[in-house]
mmCIF file of C-alpha atoms in Angstrom:
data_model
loop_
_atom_site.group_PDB
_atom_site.id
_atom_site.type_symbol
_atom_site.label_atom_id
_atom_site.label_comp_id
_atom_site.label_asym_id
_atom_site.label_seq_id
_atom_site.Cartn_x
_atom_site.Cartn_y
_atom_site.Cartn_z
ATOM 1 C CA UNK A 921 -67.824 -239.616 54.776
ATOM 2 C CA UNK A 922 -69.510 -236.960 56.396
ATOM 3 C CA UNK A 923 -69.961 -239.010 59.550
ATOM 4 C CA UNK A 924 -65.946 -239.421 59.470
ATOM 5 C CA UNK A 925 -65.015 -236.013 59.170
ATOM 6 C CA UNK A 926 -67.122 -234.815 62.245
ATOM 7 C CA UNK A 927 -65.572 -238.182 64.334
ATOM 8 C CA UNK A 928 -61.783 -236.800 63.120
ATOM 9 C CA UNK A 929 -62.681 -233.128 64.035
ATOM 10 C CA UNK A 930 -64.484 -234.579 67.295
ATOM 11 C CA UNK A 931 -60.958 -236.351 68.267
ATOM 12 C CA UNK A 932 -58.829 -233.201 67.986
ATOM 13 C CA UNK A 933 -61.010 -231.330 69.987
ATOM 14 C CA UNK A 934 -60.635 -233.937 73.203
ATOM 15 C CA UNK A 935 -56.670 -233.858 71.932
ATOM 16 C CA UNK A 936 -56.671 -229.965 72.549
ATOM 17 C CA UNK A 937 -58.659 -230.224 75.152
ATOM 18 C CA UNK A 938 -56.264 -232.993 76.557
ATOM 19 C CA UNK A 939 -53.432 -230.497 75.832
ATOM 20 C CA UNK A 940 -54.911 -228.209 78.127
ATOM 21 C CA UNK A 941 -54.301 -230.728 81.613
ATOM 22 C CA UNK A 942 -50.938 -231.266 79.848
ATOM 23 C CA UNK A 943 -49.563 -227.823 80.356
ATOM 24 C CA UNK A 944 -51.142 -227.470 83.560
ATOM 25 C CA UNK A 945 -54.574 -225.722 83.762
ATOM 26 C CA UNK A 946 -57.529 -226.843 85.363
ATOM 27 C CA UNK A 947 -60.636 -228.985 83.140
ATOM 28 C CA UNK A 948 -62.797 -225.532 83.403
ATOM 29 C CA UNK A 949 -60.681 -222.973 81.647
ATOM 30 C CA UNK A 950 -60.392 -224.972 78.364
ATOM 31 C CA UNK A 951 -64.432 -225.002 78.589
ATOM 32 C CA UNK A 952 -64.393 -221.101 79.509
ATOM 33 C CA UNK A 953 -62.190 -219.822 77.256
ATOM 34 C CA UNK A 954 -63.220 -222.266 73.953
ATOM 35 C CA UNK A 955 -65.703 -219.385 72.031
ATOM 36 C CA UNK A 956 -63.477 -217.100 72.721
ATOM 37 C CA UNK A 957 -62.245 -217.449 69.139
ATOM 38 C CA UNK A 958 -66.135 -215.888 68.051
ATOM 39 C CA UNK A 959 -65.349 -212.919 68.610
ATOM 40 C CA UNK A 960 -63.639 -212.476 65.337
ATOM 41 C CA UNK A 961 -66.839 -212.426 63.432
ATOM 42 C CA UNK A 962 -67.258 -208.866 65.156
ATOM 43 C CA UNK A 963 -64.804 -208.078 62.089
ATOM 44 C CA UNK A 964 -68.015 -208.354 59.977
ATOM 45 C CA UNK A 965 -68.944 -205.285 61.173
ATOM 46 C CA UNK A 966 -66.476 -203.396 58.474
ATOM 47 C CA UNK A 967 -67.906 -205.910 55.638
ATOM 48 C CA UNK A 968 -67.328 -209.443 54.435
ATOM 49 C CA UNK A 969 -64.378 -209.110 52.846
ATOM 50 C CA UNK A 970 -62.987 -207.957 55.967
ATOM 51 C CA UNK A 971 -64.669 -210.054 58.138
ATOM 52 C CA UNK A 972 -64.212 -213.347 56.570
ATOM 53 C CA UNK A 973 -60.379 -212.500 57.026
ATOM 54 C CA UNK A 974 -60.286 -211.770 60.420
ATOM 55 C CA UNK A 975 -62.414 -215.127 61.369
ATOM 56 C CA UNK A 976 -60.480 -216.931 59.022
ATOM 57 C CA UNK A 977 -56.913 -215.768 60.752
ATOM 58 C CA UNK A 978 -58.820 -216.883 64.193
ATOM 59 C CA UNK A 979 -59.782 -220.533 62.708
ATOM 60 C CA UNK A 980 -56.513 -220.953 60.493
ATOM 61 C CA UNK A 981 -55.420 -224.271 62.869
ATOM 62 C CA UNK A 982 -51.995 -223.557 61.320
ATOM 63 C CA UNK A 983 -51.861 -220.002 63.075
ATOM 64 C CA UNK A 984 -53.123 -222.354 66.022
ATOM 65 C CA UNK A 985 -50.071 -225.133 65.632
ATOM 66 C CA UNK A 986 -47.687 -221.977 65.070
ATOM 67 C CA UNK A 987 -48.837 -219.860 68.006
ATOM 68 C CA UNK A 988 -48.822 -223.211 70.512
ATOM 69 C CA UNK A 989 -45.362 -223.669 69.331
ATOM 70 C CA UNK A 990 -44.331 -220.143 70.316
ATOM 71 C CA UNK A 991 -45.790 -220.450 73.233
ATOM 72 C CA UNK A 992 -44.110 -223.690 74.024
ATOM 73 C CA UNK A 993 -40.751 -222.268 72.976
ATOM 74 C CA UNK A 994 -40.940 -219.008 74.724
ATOM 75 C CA UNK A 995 -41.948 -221.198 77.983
ATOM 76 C CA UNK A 996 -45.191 -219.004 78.282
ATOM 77 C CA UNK A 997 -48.607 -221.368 78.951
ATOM 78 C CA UNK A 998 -50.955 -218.611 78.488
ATOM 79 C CA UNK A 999 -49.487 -218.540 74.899
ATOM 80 C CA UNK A 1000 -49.560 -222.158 74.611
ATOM 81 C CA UNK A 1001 -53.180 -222.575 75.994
ATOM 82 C CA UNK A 1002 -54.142 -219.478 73.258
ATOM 83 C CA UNK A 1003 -52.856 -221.951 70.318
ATOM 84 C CA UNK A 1004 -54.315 -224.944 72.274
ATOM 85 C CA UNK A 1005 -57.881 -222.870 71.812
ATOM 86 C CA UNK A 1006 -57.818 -221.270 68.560
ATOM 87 C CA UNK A 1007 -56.986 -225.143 67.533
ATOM 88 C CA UNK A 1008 -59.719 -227.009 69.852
ATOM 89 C CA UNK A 1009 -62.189 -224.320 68.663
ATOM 90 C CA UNK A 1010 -61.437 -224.603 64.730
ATOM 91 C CA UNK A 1011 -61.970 -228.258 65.182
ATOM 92 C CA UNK A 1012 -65.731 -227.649 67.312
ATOM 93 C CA UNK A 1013 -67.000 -225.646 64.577
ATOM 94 C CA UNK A 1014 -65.646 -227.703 61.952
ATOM 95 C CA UNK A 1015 -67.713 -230.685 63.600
ATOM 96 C CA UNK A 1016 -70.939 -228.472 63.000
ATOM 97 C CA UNK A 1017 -69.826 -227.698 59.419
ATOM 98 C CA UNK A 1018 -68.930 -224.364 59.949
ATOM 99 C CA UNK A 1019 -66.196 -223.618 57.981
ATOM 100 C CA UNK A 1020 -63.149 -220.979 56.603
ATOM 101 C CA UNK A 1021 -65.603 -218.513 54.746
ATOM 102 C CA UNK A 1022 -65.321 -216.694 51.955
ATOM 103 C CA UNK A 1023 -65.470 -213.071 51.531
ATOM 104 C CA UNK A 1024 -69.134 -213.188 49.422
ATOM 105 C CA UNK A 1025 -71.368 -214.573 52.414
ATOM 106 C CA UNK A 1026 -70.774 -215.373 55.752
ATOM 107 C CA UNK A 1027 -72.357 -218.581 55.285
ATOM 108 C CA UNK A 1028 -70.520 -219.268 52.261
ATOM 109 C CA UNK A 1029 -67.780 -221.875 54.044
ATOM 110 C CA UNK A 1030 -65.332 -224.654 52.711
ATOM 111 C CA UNK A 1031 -67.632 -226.809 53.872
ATOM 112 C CA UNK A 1032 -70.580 -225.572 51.790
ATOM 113 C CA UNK A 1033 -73.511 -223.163 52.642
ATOM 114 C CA UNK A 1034 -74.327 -223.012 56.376
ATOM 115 C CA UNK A 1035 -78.041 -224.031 56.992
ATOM 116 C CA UNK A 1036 -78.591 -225.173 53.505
ATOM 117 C CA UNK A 1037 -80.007 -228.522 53.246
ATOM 118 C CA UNK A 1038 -78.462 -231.303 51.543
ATOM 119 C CA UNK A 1039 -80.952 -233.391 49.061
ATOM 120 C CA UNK A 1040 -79.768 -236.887 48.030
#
């Protein structure tokens, strides 16, 4: 199941980075811009409770959808491409189980504990 779940996540992130030529930009700005979306965890710098909300807001692909909609409605591709991203980028962590955290423990995830083993 495991093996399925990375191969799903693996085929959005080749959709958004498909979505990218789509509206226009080059193959190397999807590539520059795609960790970008990291530098939410700086919000772990005021605590975990804080900090798992701000990364979470930057990997919620619904807030990814919503803001590539905008930006496709507004006719704006720099707002687009910012949706295209945050959604490409939620799917490439997802792929190496790195998941919506919770406020305890940054490696506390939806996915399970980061670096933790599985036995079995």
């Amino acid at each position: 199941m495991k093996l399925l779940l990375q191969l799903e996540e693996a085929g959005m992130l080749v959709l958004a980075y498909i979505l990218s030529f789509v509206i226009g930009y080059d193959w190397w700005v999807f590539l520059v811009f795609l960790l970008v979306p990291d530098l939410s965890m700086l919000g772990y710098l005021f605590g975990t409770k804080t900090g798992a909300w701000i990364y979470n807001l930057f990997h919620f692909r619904t807030l990814a959808v919503a803001v590539g909609i905008v930006g496709y409605l507004i006719s704006v591709p720099e707002v687009m491409l910012a949706g295209i991203i945050l959604f490409g980028h939620s799917s490439m962590d997802r792929i190496f189980g790195y998941g919506l955290k919770y406020s305890d423990d940054f490696k506390n995830t939806h996915l399970g504990k980061i670096g933790e083993s599985k036995v079995g």
